[in-house]
Amino acid sequence: MNCFEALIAHHIQESQTRASWFVSAGSTADALAKLGLLSSADKLVVYGKDALSRYQQVLGESCVCAAHEVSAEAFCLASVSTRRTLTEGSPASYAHTPGQGPEHVFWMLDALSIPDLRVPDITSFATAARECGALLLVDISRIGSYGAPALRLGAHMVFEQLGICEAQQALHLVMVSVPHTKRGRGKKQHEDLLAETAYRLLNMRLGDAVEASHEERAFDAHVKKTATAHTREHAQQRFDLARTLAAYLDCHPQINKTIFPGLEHHPDRGHVGRVLEHGAGPLIALQLGDGLEPGCLAENLCLGISQLDASAEHTRLELVQGTADSSQPHLLLSCGTEDALDMIELFEKSLRVVD
């Protein structure tokens, strides 16, 4: 068994998926385009300007539209022009060459959307998607399967972006997974025709076996170095640091707004605990107070982070477009595994410098 097959077998065992494949692509949008899942007659519904721009860039404007909010009702409304009824017992109706067949409706959710870090209620979306005959796709790249069990909650396809480095060459892979056709337990167990549809769509394009080429050799060479990035302990460290930092920053007088799904004032706080596991993810978005430049703070933080424990995965910072209620850029933190007290002390110093 090669490393790709071993990783997929481990992933299937851990997340209880039916099957998983690797696609050589730089992002979920690129993977969708490479797979050719959407034809010109199909419709992909997304949420947010960032997602709309990403998917329209690679798939074209005609087949991608945006819902006005992250709710099942808004996605139904956005896809009403292509709504269709699922024919009982005919999941194979999807399995056709792109561009030859009936219209398909796909709903693409980010488990954590940027910059507002909204968390969709995947269970509610799954129920609505079945009623609309839409395939529910979920991108868990920002939180991973450890933090968001999207397949178990009702998703039909799950995408997770992986990055592996070989010397100076970056290998970008996207893992695509599908659930078992049988959903529920006991008397509530039922056949999910859309789950079978998702499997046939991917199996038709990618086949049963994992095809590994030059990426496999690079993966073999670095599997020991990168394995820790996929362990539960590593993910839990990142989630714990994010929770501690968010609680500290939410009370800081120089921070206008702290966006983190685990905070009480987050708009999705009511269902976050049902969707995300082991914490509220590794991401925090910050809106700084008046007179503070996010870029300056980011520079000071990056310099300080580089001097922290070299054995830890360092927190990454990024300036992102502001949310609907603020045009000011937000500072997005993707927490690493540093010590929480070291990070709090670093924030105190950096905020004093830019004040």
Short mmCIF file of C-alpha atoms in Angstrom, two decimals:
data_model
loop_
_atom_site.label_atom_id
_atom_site.label_comp_id
_atom_site.label_asym_id
_atom_site.label_seq_id
_atom_site.Cartn_x
_atom_site.Cartn_y
_atom_site.Cartn_z
CA MET A 1 0.00 0.00 0.00
CA ASN A 2 1.50 3.36 -1.03
CA CYS A 3 1.39 6.49 1.13
CA PHE A 4 -1.59 7.94 -0.68
CA GLU A 5 -3.60 4.76 -0.21
CA ALA A 6 -2.50 4.53 3.43
CA LEU A 7 -3.57 8.13 4.15
CA ILE A 8 -6.91 7.61 2.46
CA ALA A 9 -7.48 4.35 4.36
CA HIS A 10 -6.72 6.15 7.63
CA HIS A 11 -9.00 9.05 6.67
CA ILE A 12 -11.86 6.68 5.78
CA GLN A 13 -11.48 4.84 9.07
CA GLU A 14 -11.36 8.03 11.13
CA SER A 15 -14.19 9.94 9.41
CA GLN A 16 -16.36 6.95 8.40
CA THR A 17 -16.45 7.94 4.74
CA ARG A 18 -17.27 5.61 1.89
CA ALA A 19 -14.41 6.67 -0.37
CA SER A 20 -11.82 9.40 -0.83
CA TRP A 21 -9.66 10.55 -3.72
CA PHE A 22 -6.75 12.93 -4.24
CA VAL A 23 -6.96 15.63 -6.91
CA SER A 24 -3.86 17.59 -7.86
CA ALA A 25 -5.19 21.14 -7.52
CA GLY A 26 -4.31 24.34 -5.70
CA SER A 27 -7.76 24.94 -4.24
CA THR A 28 -11.26 23.50 -3.99
CA ALA A 29 -12.37 25.74 -6.87
CA ASP A 30 -9.52 24.41 -9.04
CA ALA A 31 -10.44 20.84 -8.08
CA LEU A 32 -14.06 21.39 -9.15
CA ALA A 33 -12.92 22.78 -12.48
CA LYS A 34 -10.44 19.95 -13.03
CA LEU A 35 -13.04 17.29 -12.22
CA GLY A 36 -15.50 18.81 -14.68
CA LEU A 37 -18.45 18.29 -12.34
CA LEU A 38 -20.28 21.38 -13.63
CA SER A 39 -21.45 21.93 -17.17
CA SER A 40 -22.72 25.20 -18.61
CA ALA A 41 -26.28 24.12 -17.78
CA ASP A 42 -25.53 23.49 -14.09
CA LYS A 43 -25.74 25.88 -11.16
CA LEU A 44 -23.33 26.31 -8.23
CA VAL A 45 -24.61 28.36 -5.28
CA VAL A 46 -22.07 29.86 -2.85
CA TYR A 47 -22.10 32.40 -0.03
CA GLY A 48 -20.07 35.62 0.15
CA LYS A 49 -18.22 37.89 -2.26
CA ASP A 50 -14.93 36.10 -1.68
CA ALA A 51 -16.37 32.70 -2.60
CA LEU A 52 -18.30 34.13 -5.56
CA SER A 53 -15.12 35.65 -6.98
CA ARG A 54 -13.06 32.49 -6.44
CA TYR A 55 -15.50 30.14 -8.13
CA GLN A 56 -16.50 32.47 -10.96
CA GLN A 57 -12.84 32.94 -11.83
CA VAL A 58 -12.34 29.25 -12.60
CA LEU A 59 -15.87 28.09 -13.50
CA GLY A 60 -17.27 31.15 -15.25
CA GLU A 61 -19.91 33.66 -14.22
CA SER A 62 -22.89 31.98 -15.86
CA CYS A 63 -23.02 28.88 -13.64
CA VAL A 64 -22.06 30.43 -10.27
CA CYS A 65 -24.36 32.60 -8.15
CA ALA A 66 -24.31 33.81 -4.54
CA ALA A 67 -26.90 33.50 -1.79
CA HIS A 68 -27.50 36.73 0.14
CA GLU A 69 -26.96 35.01 3.50
CA VAL A 70 -25.66 31.74 4.91
CA SER A 71 -29.01 30.01 5.35
CA ALA A 72 -30.76 27.10 3.69
CA GLU A 73 -33.64 29.39 2.68
CA ALA A 74 -31.29 31.79 0.90
CA PHE A 75 -29.62 28.93 -0.99
CA CYS A 76 -33.02 27.57 -2.05
CA LEU A 77 -34.00 31.01 -3.30
CA ALA A 78 -30.74 31.42 -5.23
CA SER A 79 -31.14 28.05 -6.95
CA VAL A 80 -34.90 28.22 -7.61
CA SER A 81 -34.38 28.86 -11.33
CA THR A 82 -32.72 25.45 -11.66
CA ARG A 83 -34.72 23.58 -9.06
CA ARG A 84 -35.65 20.05 -10.05
CA THR A 85 -37.27 17.01 -8.48
CA LEU A 86 -35.14 13.98 -7.63
CA THR A 87 -36.51 10.84 -9.27
CA GLU A 88 -36.73 7.99 -6.79
CA GLY A 89 -34.42 5.08 -7.59
CA SER A 90 -32.45 6.85 -10.31
CA PRO A 91 -29.20 8.11 -8.81
CA ALA A 92 -27.39 7.06 -11.98
CA SER A 93 -29.15 9.88 -13.82
CA TYR A 94 -26.26 12.08 -12.68
CA ALA A 95 -23.58 9.82 -14.08
CA HIS A 96 -23.18 11.26 -17.53
CA THR A 97 -20.59 13.12 -19.54
CA PRO A 98 -20.42 16.85 -18.59
CA GLY A 99 -22.76 18.89 -20.74
CA GLN A 100 -24.97 15.92 -21.66
CA GLY A 101 -27.91 15.51 -19.31
CA PRO A 102 -30.27 17.33 -16.98
CA GLU A 103 -29.36 20.41 -15.01
CA HIS A 104 -27.61 19.85 -11.69
CA VAL A 105 -27.72 22.10 -8.65
CA PHE A 106 -24.71 22.18 -6.32
CA TRP A 107 -24.52 24.03 -3.02
CA MET A 108 -20.99 24.85 -1.90
CA LEU A 109 -20.43 25.77 1.75
CA ASP A 110 -17.28 26.85 3.54
CA ALA A 111 -17.17 25.30 7.00
CA LEU A 112 -15.62 28.63 8.03
CA SER A 113 -16.19 31.51 5.61
CA ILE A 114 -13.82 34.46 5.38
CA PRO A 115 -13.81 37.20 6.63
CA ASP A 116 -16.85 36.91 8.91
CA LEU A 117 -16.13 33.29 9.98
CA ARG A 118 -19.73 32.22 9.57
CA VAL A 119 -20.48 28.58 10.37
CA PRO A 120 -23.30 27.06 8.32
CA ASP A 121 -25.75 24.69 9.99
CA ILE A 122 -24.83 21.74 7.79
CA THR A 123 -27.66 19.53 9.06
CA SER A 124 -30.29 22.13 8.09
CA PHE A 125 -28.61 22.64 4.73
CA ALA A 126 -28.59 18.87 4.10
CA THR A 127 -32.34 18.63 4.76
CA ALA A 128 -33.08 21.56 2.46
CA ALA A 129 -30.72 20.24 -0.23
CA ARG A 130 -32.61 16.94 -0.36
CA GLU A 131 -35.89 18.81 -0.79
CA CYS A 132 -34.39 20.92 -3.60
CA GLY A 133 -32.59 17.98 -5.23
CA ALA A 134 -29.24 19.73 -4.76
CA LEU A 135 -25.89 18.14 -4.00
CA LEU A 136 -24.36 19.60 -0.84
CA LEU A 137 -20.61 20.25 -1.10
CA VAL A 138 -18.60 21.42 1.92
CA ASP A 139 -15.06 22.83 1.94
CA ILE A 140 -13.41 21.99 5.27
CA SER A 141 -9.90 23.15 4.29
CA ARG A 142 -9.76 25.81 7.01
CA ILE A 143 -10.68 23.48 9.86
CA GLY A 144 -10.18 19.88 8.70
CA SER A 145 -12.23 16.74 9.22
CA TYR A 146 -11.20 16.65 12.90
CA GLY A 147 -13.04 19.92 13.50
CA ALA A 148 -15.97 19.60 11.09
CA PRO A 149 -17.52 16.14 10.52
CA ALA A 150 -19.41 17.39 7.48
CA LEU A 151 -20.17 13.99 5.96
CA ARG A 152 -21.73 12.73 9.16
CA LEU A 153 -23.87 15.88 9.29
CA GLY A 154 -25.31 15.29 5.81
CA ALA A 155 -22.86 16.63 3.20
CA HIS A 156 -22.62 14.72 -0.09
CA MET A 157 -19.03 15.73 -0.95
CA VAL A 158 -16.31 17.14 1.27
CA PHE A 159 -13.20 18.92 0.00
CA GLU A 160 -10.03 19.39 2.04
CA GLN A 161 -6.99 21.19 0.67
CA LEU A 162 -3.62 19.70 1.64
CA GLY A 163 -0.16 21.21 1.07
CA ILE A 164 3.04 19.21 0.91
CA CYS A 165 6.49 20.68 0.25
CA GLU A 166 9.27 18.85 -1.58
CA ALA A 167 12.51 20.89 -1.63
CA GLN A 168 11.44 24.15 -3.28
CA GLN A 169 8.47 22.58 -5.04
CA ALA A 170 5.04 22.94 -3.45
CA LEU A 171 2.63 20.10 -4.14
CA HIS A 172 -1.01 21.07 -3.82
CA LEU A 173 -3.56 18.33 -3.33
CA VAL A 174 -7.27 18.36 -2.58
CA MET A 175 -8.85 15.34 -0.88
CA VAL A 176 -12.43 14.70 -1.99
CA SER A 177 -14.60 12.38 0.14
CA VAL A 178 -18.14 11.02 -0.08
CA PRO A 179 -20.37 9.40 2.59
CA HIS A 180 -22.01 6.00 2.71
CA THR A 181 -25.33 5.76 0.90
CA LYS A 182 -27.15 4.52 4.00
CA ARG A 183 -27.87 7.30 6.47
CA GLY A 184 -29.15 7.09 10.03
CA ARG A 185 -29.47 4.13 12.36
CA GLY A 186 -32.06 1.52 13.18
CA LYS A 187 -35.58 2.38 12.08
CA LYS A 188 -34.41 5.81 10.92
CA GLN A 189 -31.92 4.35 8.46
CA HIS A 190 -32.62 5.31 4.86
CA GLU A 191 -31.00 5.37 1.44
CA ASP A 192 -29.59 8.75 0.43
CA LEU A 193 -29.83 8.81 -3.36
CA LEU A 194 -27.83 12.02 -3.58
CA ALA A 195 -24.96 10.38 -1.66
CA GLU A 196 -24.95 7.59 -4.24
CA THR A 197 -25.02 10.23 -6.94
CA ALA A 198 -21.96 11.95 -5.47
CA TYR A 199 -20.05 8.65 -5.37
CA ARG A 200 -20.89 7.81 -8.99
CA LEU A 201 -19.95 11.27 -10.22
CA LEU A 202 -16.49 11.01 -8.69
CA ASN A 203 -15.96 7.31 -9.35
CA MET A 204 -16.75 7.87 -13.02
CA ARG A 205 -14.07 10.55 -13.25
CA LEU A 206 -11.42 9.29 -10.82
CA GLY A 207 -11.90 5.52 -10.77
CA ASP A 208 -11.69 3.11 -7.86
CA ALA A 209 -7.95 3.17 -7.19
CA VAL A 210 -5.73 6.02 -6.07
CA GLU A 211 -3.47 7.04 -8.92
CA ALA A 212 -0.13 8.31 -7.58
CA SER A 213 2.63 9.71 -9.78
CA HIS A 214 5.46 12.11 -8.93
CA GLU A 215 3.42 13.49 -6.03
CA GLU A 216 3.62 10.09 -4.34
CA ARG A 217 7.43 10.10 -4.25
CA ALA A 218 7.46 13.55 -2.68
CA PHE A 219 4.84 12.44 -0.20
CA ASP A 220 6.92 9.37 0.69
CA ALA A 221 10.00 11.52 1.31
CA HIS A 222 8.24 13.95 3.60
CA VAL A 223 5.44 11.92 5.13
CA LYS A 224 7.19 11.76 8.51
CA LYS A 225 7.72 15.53 8.60
CA THR A 226 4.15 16.35 7.60
CA ALA A 227 2.34 13.60 9.51
CA THR A 228 2.06 15.69 12.67
CA ALA A 229 -0.01 18.27 10.78
CA HIS A 230 -2.79 15.71 10.44
CA THR A 231 -2.86 14.39 13.99
CA ARG A 232 -5.61 15.10 16.42
CA GLU A 233 -3.20 16.46 19.01
CA HIS A 234 -1.84 19.01 16.57
CA ALA A 235 -5.30 20.22 15.54
CA GLN A 236 -6.42 20.39 19.16
CA GLN A 237 -3.45 22.59 20.06
CA ARG A 238 -4.42 25.04 17.34
CA PHE A 239 -8.08 25.08 18.43
CA ASP A 240 -7.11 25.61 22.08
CA LEU A 241 -4.80 28.52 21.23
CA ALA A 242 -7.54 30.17 19.14
CA ARG A 243 -10.06 29.87 21.98
CA THR A 244 -7.66 31.42 24.51
CA LEU A 245 -6.52 34.22 22.21
CA ALA A 246 -10.08 35.08 21.16
CA ALA A 247 -11.20 35.39 24.79
CA TYR A 248 -8.27 37.72 25.51
CA LEU A 249 -8.65 39.85 22.37
CA ASP A 250 -12.42 40.17 22.80
CA CYS A 251 -11.79 42.13 26.00
CA HIS A 252 -8.92 44.25 24.67
CA PRO A 253 -9.70 47.99 24.45
CA GLN A 254 -7.72 48.44 21.22
CA ILE A 255 -9.71 45.79 19.35
CA ASN A 256 -13.05 47.02 18.04
CA LYS A 257 -14.35 43.59 17.15
CA THR A 258 -13.18 40.01 17.60
CA ILE A 259 -14.79 37.45 15.31
CA PHE A 260 -14.55 33.87 16.54
CA PRO A 261 -17.29 31.22 16.36
CA GLY A 262 -16.78 30.26 19.99
CA LEU A 263 -17.63 33.71 21.39
CA GLU A 264 -21.09 34.33 22.81
CA HIS A 265 -21.87 37.23 20.45
CA HIS A 266 -21.10 35.27 17.26
CA PRO A 267 -24.27 35.07 15.09
CA ASP A 268 -23.96 31.28 14.68
CA ARG A 269 -23.27 30.53 18.34
CA GLY A 270 -26.54 28.61 18.66
CA HIS A 271 -25.48 25.77 16.35
CA VAL A 272 -21.66 25.99 16.37
CA GLY A 273 -21.48 23.25 18.99
CA ARG A 274 -23.49 20.90 16.74
CA VAL A 275 -21.40 21.57 13.63
CA LEU A 276 -17.84 22.00 14.90
CA GLU A 277 -16.16 19.48 17.16
CA HIS A 278 -13.32 19.83 19.68
CA GLY A 279 -13.54 23.61 19.62
CA ALA A 280 -14.49 26.42 17.28
CA GLY A 281 -11.61 26.14 14.84
CA PRO A 282 -8.21 27.83 14.50
CA LEU A 283 -9.27 31.13 12.88
CA ILE A 284 -9.80 34.57 14.45
CA ALA A 285 -10.65 37.79 12.59
CA LEU A 286 -9.89 41.17 14.17
CA GLN A 287 -11.22 44.64 13.46
CA LEU A 288 -8.83 47.13 15.08
CA GLY A 289 -9.69 50.33 16.84
CA ASP A 290 -9.61 53.76 15.21
CA GLY A 291 -6.15 54.93 14.22
CA LEU A 292 -4.59 51.46 14.24
CA GLU A 293 -3.28 50.08 10.97
CA PRO A 294 -3.79 46.31 10.53
CA GLY A 295 -0.72 46.16 8.29
CA CYS A 296 1.56 47.64 10.93
CA LEU A 297 0.26 45.31 13.60
CA ALA A 298 0.70 42.34 11.28
CA GLU A 299 4.35 43.28 10.61
CA ASN A 300 5.13 43.54 14.33
CA LEU A 301 3.36 40.29 15.09
CA CYS A 302 5.12 38.41 12.28
CA LEU A 303 8.50 39.59 13.52
CA GLY A 304 7.70 38.48 17.06
CA ILE A 305 6.20 35.15 16.02
CA SER A 306 9.34 34.27 14.06
CA GLN A 307 11.33 34.51 17.30
CA LEU A 308 9.07 32.15 19.26
CA ASP A 309 9.52 28.40 19.74
CA ALA A 310 10.99 27.07 16.49
CA SER A 311 9.49 23.61 17.07
CA ALA A 312 5.94 24.96 17.01
CA GLU A 313 3.82 25.60 13.94
CA HIS A 314 3.71 29.36 13.74
CA THR A 315 0.52 31.38 13.61
CA ARG A 316 -0.11 32.84 10.14
CA LEU A 317 -1.53 36.32 9.56
CA GLU A 318 -3.38 37.71 6.58
CA LEU A 319 -5.14 40.97 5.73
CA VAL A 320 -8.60 40.28 4.31
CA GLN A 321 -11.43 42.42 2.97
CA GLY A 322 -13.74 43.76 5.66
CA THR A 323 -17.19 42.40 6.43
CA ALA A 324 -20.45 43.96 5.30
CA ASP A 325 -20.60 46.26 8.35
CA SER A 326 -17.03 47.55 7.99
CA SER A 327 -14.90 48.52 4.98
CA GLN A 328 -11.72 48.39 7.07
CA PRO A 329 -9.48 45.39 6.33
CA HIS A 330 -9.56 42.67 8.96
CA LEU A 331 -6.55 40.89 10.37
CA LEU A 332 -7.08 37.14 10.03
CA LEU A 333 -5.17 34.83 12.36
CA SER A 334 -4.72 31.16 11.56
CA CYS A 335 -3.48 29.96 14.92
CA GLY A 336 -0.51 27.64 15.24
CA THR A 337 0.75 25.66 18.21
CA GLU A 338 2.66 28.34 20.12
CA ASP A 339 2.26 28.81 23.85
CA ALA A 340 -0.85 30.89 24.62
CA LEU A 341 0.92 33.10 27.18
CA ASP A 342 3.73 33.85 24.70
CA MET A 343 1.17 34.94 22.11
CA ILE A 344 -0.73 37.12 24.57
CA GLU A 345 2.50 38.83 25.63
CA LEU A 346 3.41 39.36 21.98
CA PHE A 347 0.03 40.97 21.27
CA GLU A 348 0.44 43.29 24.25
CA LYS A 349 3.84 44.46 23.03
CA SER A 350 2.75 44.82 19.40
CA LEU A 351 -0.41 46.77 20.23
CA ARG A 352 1.61 49.19 22.38
CA VAL A 353 4.02 49.78 19.49
CA VAL A 354 1.34 50.58 16.90
CA ASP A 355 -0.79 52.68 19.24
#
